[in-house]
PDB file of C-alpha atoms in Angstrom:
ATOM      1  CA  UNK A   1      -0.479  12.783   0.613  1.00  0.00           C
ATOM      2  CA  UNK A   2       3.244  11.656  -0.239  1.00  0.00           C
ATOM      3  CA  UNK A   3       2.565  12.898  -3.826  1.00  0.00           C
ATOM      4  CA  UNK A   4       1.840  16.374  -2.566  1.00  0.00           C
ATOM      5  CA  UNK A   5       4.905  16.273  -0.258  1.00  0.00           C
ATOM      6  CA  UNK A   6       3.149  15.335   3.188  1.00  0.00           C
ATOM      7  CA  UNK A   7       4.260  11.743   4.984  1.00  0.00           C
ATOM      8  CA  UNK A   8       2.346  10.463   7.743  1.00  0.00           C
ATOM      9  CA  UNK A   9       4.849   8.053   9.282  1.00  0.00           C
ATOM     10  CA  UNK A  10       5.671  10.846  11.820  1.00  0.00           C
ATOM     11  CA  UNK A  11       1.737  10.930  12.842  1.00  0.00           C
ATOM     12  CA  UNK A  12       1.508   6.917  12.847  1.00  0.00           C
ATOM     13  CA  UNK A  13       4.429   7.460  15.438  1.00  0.00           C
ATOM     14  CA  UNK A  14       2.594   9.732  17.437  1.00  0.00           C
ATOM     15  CA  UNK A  15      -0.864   7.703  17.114  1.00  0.00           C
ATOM     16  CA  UNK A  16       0.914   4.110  17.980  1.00  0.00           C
ATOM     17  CA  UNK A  17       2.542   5.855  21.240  1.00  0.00           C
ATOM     18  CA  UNK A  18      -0.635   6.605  22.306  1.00  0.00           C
ATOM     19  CA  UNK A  19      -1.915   2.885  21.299  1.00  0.00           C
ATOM     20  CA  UNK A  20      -3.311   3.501  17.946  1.00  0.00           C
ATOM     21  CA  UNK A  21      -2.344   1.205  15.599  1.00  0.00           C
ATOM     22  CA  UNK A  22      -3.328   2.460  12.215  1.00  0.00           C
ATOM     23  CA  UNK A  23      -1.977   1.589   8.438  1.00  0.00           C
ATOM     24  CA  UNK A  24      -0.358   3.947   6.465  1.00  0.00           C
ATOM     25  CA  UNK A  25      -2.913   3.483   3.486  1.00  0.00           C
ATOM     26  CA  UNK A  26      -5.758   3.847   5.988  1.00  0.00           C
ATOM     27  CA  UNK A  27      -4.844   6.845   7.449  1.00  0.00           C
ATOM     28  CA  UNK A  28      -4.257   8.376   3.544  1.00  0.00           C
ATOM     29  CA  UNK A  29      -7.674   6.623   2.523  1.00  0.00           C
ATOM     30  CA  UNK A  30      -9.449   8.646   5.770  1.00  0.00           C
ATOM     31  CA  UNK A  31      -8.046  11.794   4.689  1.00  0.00           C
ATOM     32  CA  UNK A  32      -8.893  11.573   0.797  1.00  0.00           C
ATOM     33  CA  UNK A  33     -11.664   9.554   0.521  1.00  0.00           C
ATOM     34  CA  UNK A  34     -11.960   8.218  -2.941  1.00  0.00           C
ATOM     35  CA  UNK A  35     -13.955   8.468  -5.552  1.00  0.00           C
ATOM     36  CA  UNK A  36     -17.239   6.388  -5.703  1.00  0.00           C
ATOM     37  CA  UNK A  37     -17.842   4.567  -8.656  1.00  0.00           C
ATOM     38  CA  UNK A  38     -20.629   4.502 -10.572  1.00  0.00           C
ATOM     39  CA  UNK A  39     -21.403   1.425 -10.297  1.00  0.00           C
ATOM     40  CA  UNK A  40     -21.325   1.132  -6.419  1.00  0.00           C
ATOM     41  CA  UNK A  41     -24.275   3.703  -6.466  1.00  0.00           C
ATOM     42  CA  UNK A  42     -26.505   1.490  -8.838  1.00  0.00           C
ATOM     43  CA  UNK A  43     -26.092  -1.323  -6.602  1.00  0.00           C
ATOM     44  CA  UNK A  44     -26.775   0.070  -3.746  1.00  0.00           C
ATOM     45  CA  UNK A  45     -29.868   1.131  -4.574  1.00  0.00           C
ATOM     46  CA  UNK A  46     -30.881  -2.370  -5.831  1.00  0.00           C
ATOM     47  CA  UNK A  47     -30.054  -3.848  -2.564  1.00  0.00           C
ATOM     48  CA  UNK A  48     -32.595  -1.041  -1.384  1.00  0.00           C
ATOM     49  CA  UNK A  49     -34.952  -1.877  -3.435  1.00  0.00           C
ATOM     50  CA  UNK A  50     -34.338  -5.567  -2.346  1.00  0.00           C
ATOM     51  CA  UNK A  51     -34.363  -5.052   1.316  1.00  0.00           C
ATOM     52  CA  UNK A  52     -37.780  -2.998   0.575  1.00  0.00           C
ATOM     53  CA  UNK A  53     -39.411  -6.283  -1.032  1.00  0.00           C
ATOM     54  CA  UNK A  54     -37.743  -8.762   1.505  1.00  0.00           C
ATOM     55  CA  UNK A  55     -38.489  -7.223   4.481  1.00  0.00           C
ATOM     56  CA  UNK A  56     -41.280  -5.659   7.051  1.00  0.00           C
ATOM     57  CA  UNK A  57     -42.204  -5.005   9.884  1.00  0.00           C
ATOM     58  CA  UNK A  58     -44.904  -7.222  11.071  1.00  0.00           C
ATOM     59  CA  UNK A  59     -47.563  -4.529  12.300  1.00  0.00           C
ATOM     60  CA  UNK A  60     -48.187  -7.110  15.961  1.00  0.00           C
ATOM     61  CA  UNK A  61     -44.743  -8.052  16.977  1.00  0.00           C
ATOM     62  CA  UNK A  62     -43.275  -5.217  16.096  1.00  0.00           C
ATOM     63  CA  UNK A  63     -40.467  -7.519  14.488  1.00  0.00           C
ATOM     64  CA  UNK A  64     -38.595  -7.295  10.836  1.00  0.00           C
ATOM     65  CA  UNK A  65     -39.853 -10.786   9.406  1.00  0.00           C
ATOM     66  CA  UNK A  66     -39.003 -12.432   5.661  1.00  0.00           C
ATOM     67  CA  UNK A  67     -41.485 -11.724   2.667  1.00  0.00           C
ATOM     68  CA  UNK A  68     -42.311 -14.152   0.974  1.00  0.00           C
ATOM     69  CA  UNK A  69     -40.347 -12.746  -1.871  1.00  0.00           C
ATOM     70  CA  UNK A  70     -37.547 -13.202   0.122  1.00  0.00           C
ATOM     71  CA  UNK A  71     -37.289 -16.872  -0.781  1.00  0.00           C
ATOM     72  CA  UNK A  72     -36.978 -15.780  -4.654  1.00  0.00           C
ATOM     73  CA  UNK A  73     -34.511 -17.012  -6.436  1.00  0.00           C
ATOM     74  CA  UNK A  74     -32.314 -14.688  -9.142  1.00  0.00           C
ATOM     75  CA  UNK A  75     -35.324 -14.869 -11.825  1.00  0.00           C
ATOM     76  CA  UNK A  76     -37.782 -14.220 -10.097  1.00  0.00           C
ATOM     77  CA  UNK A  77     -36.279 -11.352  -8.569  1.00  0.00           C
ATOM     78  CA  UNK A  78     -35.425 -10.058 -11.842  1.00  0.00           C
ATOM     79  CA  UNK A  79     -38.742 -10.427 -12.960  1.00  0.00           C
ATOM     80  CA  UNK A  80     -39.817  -8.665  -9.403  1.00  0.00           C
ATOM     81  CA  UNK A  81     -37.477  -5.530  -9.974  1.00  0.00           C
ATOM     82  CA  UNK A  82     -38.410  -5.195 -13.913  1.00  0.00           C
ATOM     83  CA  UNK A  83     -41.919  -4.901 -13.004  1.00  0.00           C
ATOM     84  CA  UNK A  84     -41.192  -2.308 -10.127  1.00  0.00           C
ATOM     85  CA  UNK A  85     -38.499  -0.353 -11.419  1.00  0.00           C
ATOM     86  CA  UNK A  86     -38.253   1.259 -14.528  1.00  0.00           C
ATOM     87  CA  UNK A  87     -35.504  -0.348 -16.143  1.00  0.00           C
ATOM     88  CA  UNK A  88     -33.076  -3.762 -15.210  1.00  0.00           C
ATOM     89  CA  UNK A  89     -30.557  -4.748 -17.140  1.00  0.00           C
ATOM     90  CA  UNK A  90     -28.506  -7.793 -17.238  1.00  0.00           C
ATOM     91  CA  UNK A  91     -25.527  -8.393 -18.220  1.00  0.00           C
ATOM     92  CA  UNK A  92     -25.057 -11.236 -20.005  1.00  0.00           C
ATOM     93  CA  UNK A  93     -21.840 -12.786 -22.754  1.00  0.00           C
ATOM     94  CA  UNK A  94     -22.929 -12.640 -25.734  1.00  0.00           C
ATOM     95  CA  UNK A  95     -21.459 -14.023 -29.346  1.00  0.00           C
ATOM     96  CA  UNK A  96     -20.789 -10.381 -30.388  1.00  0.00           C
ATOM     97  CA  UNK A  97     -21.981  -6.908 -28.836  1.00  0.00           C
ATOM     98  CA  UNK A  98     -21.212  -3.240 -29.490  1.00  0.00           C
ATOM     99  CA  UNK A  99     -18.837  -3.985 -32.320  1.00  0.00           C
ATOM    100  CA  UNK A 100     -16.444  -6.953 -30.440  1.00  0.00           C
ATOM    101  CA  UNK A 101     -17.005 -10.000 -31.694  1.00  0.00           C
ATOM    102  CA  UNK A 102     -16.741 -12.667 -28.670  1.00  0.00           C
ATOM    103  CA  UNK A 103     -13.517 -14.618 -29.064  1.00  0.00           C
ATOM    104  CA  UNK A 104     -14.333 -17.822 -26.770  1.00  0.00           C
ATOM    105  CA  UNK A 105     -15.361 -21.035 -28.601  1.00  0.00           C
ATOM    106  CA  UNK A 106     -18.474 -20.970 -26.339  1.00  0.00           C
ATOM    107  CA  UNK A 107     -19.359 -17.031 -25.875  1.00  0.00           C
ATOM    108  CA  UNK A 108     -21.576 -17.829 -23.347  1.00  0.00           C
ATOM    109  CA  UNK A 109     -18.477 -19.457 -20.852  1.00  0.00           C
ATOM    110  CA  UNK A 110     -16.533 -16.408 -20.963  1.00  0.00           C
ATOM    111  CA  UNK A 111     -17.003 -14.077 -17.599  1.00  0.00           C
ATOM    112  CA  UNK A 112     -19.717 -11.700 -17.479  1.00  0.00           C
ATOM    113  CA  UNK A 113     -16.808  -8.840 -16.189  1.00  0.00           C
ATOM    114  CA  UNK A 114     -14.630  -9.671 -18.735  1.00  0.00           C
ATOM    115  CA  UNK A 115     -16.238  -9.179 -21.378  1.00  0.00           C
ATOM    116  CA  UNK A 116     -17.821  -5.813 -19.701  1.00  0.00           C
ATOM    117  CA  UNK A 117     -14.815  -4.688 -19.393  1.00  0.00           C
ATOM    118  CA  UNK A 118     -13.627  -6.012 -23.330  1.00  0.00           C
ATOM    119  CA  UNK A 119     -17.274  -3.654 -24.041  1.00  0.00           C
ATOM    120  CA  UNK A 120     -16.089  -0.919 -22.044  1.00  0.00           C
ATOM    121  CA  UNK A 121     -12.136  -0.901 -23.303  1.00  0.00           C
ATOM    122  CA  UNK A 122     -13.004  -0.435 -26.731  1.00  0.00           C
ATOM    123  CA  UNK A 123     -15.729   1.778 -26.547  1.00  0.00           C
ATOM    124  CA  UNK A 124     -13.399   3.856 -24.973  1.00  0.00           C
ATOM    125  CA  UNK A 125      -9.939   2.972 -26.658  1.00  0.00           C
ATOM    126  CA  UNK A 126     -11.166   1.126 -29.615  1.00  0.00           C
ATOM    127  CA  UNK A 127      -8.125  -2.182 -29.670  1.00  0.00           C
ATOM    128  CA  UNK A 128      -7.389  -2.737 -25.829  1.00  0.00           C
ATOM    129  CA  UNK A 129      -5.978  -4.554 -23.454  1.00  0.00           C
ATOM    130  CA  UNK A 130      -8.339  -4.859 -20.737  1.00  0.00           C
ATOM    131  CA  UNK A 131      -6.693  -6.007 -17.020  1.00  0.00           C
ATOM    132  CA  UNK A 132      -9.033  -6.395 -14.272  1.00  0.00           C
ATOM    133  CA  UNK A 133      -6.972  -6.114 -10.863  1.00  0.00           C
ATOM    134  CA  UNK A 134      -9.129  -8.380  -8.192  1.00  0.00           C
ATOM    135  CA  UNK A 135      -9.688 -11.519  -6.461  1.00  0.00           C
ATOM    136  CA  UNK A 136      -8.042 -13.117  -9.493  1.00  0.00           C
ATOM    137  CA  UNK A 137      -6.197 -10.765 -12.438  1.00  0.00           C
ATOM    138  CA  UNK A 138      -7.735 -10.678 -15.730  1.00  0.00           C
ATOM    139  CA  UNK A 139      -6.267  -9.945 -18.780  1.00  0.00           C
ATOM    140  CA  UNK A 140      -8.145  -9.435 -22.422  1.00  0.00           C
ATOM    141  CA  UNK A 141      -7.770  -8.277 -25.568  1.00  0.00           C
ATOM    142  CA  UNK A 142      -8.984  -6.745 -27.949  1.00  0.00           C
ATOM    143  CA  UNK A 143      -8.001  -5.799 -31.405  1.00  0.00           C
ATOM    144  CA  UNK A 144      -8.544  -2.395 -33.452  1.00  0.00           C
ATOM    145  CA  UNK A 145     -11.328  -4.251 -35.236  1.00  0.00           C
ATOM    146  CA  UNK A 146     -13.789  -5.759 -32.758  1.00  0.00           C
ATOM    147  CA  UNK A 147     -11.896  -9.123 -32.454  1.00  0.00           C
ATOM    148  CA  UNK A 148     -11.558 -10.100 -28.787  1.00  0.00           C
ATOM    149  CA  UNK A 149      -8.676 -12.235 -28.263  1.00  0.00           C
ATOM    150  CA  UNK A 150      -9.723 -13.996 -25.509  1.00  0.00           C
ATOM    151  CA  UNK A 151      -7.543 -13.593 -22.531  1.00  0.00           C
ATOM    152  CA  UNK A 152      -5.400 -14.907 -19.202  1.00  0.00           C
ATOM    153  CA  UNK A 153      -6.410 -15.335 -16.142  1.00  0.00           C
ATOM    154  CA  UNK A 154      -3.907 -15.093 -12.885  1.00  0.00           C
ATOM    155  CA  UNK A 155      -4.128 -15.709  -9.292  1.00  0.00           C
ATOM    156  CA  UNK A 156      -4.492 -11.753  -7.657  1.00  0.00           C
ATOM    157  CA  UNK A 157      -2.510 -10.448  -5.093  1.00  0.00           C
ATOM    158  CA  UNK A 158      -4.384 -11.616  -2.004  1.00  0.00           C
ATOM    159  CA  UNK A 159      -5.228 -14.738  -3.827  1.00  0.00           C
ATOM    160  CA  UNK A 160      -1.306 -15.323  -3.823  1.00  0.00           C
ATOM    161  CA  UNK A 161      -0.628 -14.383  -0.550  1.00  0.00           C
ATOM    162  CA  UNK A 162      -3.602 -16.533   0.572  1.00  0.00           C
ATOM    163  CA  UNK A 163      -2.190 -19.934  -1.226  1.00  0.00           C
ATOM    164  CA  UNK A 164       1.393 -19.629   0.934  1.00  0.00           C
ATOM    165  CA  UNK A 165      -0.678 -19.651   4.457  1.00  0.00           C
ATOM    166  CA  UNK A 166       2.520 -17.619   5.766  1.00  0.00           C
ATOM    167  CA  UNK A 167      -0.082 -15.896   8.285  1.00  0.00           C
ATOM    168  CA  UNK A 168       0.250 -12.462   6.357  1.00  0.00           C
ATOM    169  CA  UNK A 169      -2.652 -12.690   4.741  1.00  0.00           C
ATOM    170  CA  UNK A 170      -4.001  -9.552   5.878  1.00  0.00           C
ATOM    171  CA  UNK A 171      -1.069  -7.092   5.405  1.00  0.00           C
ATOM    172  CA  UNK A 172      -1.971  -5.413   2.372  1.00  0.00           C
ATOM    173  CA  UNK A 173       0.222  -3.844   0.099  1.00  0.00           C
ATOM    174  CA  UNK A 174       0.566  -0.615   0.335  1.00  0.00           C
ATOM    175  CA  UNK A 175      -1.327   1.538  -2.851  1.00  0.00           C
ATOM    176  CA  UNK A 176       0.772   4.259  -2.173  1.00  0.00           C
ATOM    177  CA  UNK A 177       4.204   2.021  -2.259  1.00  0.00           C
ATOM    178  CA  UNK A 178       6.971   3.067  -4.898  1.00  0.00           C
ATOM    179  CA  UNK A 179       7.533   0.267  -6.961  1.00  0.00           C
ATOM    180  CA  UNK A 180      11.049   0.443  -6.997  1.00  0.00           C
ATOM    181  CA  UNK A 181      10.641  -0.469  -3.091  1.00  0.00           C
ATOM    182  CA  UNK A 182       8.121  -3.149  -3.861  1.00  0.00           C
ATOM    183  CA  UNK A 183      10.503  -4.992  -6.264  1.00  0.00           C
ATOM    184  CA  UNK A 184      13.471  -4.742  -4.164  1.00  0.00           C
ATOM    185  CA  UNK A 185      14.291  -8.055  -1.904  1.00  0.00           C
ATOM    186  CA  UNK A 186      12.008  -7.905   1.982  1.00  0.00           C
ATOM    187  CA  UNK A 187      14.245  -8.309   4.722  1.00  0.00           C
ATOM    188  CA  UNK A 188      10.550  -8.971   6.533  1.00  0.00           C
ATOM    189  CA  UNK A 189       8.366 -12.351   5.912  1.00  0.00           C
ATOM    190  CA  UNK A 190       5.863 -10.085   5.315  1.00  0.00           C
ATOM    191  CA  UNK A 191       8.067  -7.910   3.000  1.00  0.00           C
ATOM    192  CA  UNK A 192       9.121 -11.050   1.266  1.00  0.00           C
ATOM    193  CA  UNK A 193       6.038 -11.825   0.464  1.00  0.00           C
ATOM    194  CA  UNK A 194       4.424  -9.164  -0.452  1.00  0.00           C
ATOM    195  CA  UNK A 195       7.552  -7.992  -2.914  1.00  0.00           C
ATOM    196  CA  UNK A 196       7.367 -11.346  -4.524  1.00  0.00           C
ATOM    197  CA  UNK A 197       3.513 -11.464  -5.044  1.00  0.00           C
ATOM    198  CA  UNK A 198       3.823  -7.766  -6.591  1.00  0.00           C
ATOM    199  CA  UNK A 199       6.878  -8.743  -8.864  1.00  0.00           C
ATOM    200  CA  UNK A 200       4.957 -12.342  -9.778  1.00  0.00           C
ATOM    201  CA  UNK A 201       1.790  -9.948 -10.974  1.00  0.00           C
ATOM    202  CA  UNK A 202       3.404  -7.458 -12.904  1.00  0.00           C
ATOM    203  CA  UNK A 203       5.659  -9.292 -14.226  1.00  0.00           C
ATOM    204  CA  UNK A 204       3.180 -11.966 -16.030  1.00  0.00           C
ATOM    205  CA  UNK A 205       0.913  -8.939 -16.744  1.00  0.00           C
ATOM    206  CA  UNK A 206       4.571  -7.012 -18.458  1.00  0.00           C
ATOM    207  CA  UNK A 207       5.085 -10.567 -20.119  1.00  0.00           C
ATOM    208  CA  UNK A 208       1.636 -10.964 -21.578  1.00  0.00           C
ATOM    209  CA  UNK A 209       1.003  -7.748 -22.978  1.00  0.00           C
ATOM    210  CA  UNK A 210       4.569  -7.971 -25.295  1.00  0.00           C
ATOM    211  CA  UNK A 211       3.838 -11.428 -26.336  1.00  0.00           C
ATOM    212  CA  UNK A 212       0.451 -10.930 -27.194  1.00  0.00           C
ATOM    213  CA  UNK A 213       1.274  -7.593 -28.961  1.00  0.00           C
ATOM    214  CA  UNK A 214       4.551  -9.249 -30.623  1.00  0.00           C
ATOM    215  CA  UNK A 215       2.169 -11.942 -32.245  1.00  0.00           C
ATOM    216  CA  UNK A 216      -0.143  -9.577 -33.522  1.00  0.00           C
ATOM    217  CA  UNK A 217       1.872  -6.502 -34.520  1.00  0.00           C
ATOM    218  CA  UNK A 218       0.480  -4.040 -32.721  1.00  0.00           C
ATOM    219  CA  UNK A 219       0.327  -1.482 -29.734  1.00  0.00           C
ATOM    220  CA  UNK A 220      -2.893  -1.256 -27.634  1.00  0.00           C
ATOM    221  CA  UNK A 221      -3.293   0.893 -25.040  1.00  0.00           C
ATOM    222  CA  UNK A 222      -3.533  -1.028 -21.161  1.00  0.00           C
ATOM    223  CA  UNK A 223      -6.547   0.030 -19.010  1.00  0.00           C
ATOM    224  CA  UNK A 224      -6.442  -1.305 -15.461  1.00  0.00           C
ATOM    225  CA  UNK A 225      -9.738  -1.757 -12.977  1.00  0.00           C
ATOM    226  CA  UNK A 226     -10.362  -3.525  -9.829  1.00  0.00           C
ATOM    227  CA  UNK A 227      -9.258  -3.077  -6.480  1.00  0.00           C
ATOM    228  CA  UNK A 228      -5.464  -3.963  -6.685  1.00  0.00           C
ATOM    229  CA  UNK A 229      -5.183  -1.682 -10.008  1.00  0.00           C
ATOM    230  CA  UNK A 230      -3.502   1.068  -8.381  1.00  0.00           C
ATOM    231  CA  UNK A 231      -1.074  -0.517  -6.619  1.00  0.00           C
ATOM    232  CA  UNK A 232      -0.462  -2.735  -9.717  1.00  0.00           C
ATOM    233  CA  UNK A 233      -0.554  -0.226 -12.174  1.00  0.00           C
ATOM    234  CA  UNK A 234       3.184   1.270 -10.375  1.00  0.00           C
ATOM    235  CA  UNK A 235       5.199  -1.976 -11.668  1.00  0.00           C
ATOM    236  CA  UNK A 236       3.519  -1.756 -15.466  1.00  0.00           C
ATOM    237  CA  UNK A 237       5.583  -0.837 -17.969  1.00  0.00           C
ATOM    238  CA  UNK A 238       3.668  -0.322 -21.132  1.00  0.00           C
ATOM    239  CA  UNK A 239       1.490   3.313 -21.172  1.00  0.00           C
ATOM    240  CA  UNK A 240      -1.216   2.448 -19.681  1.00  0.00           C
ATOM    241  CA  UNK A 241      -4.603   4.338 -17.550  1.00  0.00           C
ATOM    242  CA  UNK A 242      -6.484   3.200 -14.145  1.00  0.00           C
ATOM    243  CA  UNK A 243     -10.359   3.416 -14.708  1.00  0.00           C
ATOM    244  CA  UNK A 244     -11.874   2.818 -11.837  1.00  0.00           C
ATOM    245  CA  UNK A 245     -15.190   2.504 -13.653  1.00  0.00           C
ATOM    246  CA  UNK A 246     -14.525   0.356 -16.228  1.00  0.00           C
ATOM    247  CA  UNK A 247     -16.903  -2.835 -15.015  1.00  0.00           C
TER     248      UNK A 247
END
């Protein structure tokens, strides 16, 4: 709503006065949702299709009461849903898929998402530099050729703030900051914190992506995923593209 020329501090006013105490970013999110990935869909319907098998009603109680399929574990589940639905897959690391050849020593270590996302990058991109913006931050890459790197792997923003146990844990930053503001110094704990999380993220991210580049002598293109990549994506300064759909 900023972008288009429309701030809502003036509304928050108006809401707190009358006891309303609502974030900026949550009164932007309730106006434009987002976009639903893909991905969230899919799942969704296999925790359906899970509930479905789990679950029932027993016909003399009249109470919901555990299957015995309930007490699967992942396997057998799989094994479950592949007989019931049409088609499961799952996703697995592999030594080399799609053209990208795995670069861990043991393919099979490396996380499931990451190399998803290494899949997705260069099917998209071809060489990439795949950054996965969650819980922790992720960064691979991939060269023109297939070769995957291997990659970094930071603490994520909440993850940061989490570690300092300042009591701010659950003051987002806002997605819809400038990052000029978010790298200036917070004359709030909470600012303080939050600016130096932000400038500790991008920063590494800025940091990696020239050294790795440097060493190899070349330019790939940044995509960004996960839940912090918007916000995230404002202090990167290489080109770079948010894809929410990436993994």
């Amino acid at each position: 709503m900023r972008a288009e020329g429309f701030a809502v501090e003036s509304i928050l006013r108006v809401l707190r006065q009358q006891g309303l105490r609502i974030a900026a970013r949550t009164y932007r999110s309730w106006k434009r949702p987002g976009h639903i990935a893909a991905r969230t869909v899919t799942d969704a319907q296999v925790e359906d299709k899970i509930r479905t098998f789990a679950w029932r009603i027993n016909p003399v109680t009249g109470r919901v009461q555990m299957t015995p399929e309930g007490l699967y574990g992942r396997r057998k589940w799989v094994a479950l849903l592949r007989r019931q639905v049409r088609q499961v897959h799952v996703a697995r690391s592999t030594p080399e898929a799609l053209g990208v050849v795995n670069g861990y020593e043991e393919p099979g270590r490396l996380g499931v998402d990451r190399w998803m996302g290494a899949l997705a990058g260069y099917q998209l991109a071809g060489g990439c530099c795949a950054v996965d913006c969650g819980s922790a931050i992720t960064i691979d890459f991939v060269l023109p050729g297939g070769v995957h790197l291997g990659g970094f792997i930071i603490p994520g923003l909440r993850l940061m703030k989490e570690s300092l146990k300042l009591g701010t844990r659950n003051v987002a930053i806002d997605p819809d900051s400038e990052a000029d503001a978010l790298l200036e110094p917070g004359r709030r704990t909470v600012d303080a914190v939050n600016h130096g999380i932000y400038m500790a993220a991008v920063s590494a991210i800025n940091r990696i992506y020239s050294e790795v580049c440097d060493q190899q002598g070349v330019a790939l293109p940044m995509l960004l995923t996960g839940g912090d990549a918007r916000v995230v994506s404002r202090g990167v300064q290489v080109p770079h593209a948010v894809w929410p759909d990436m993994v």
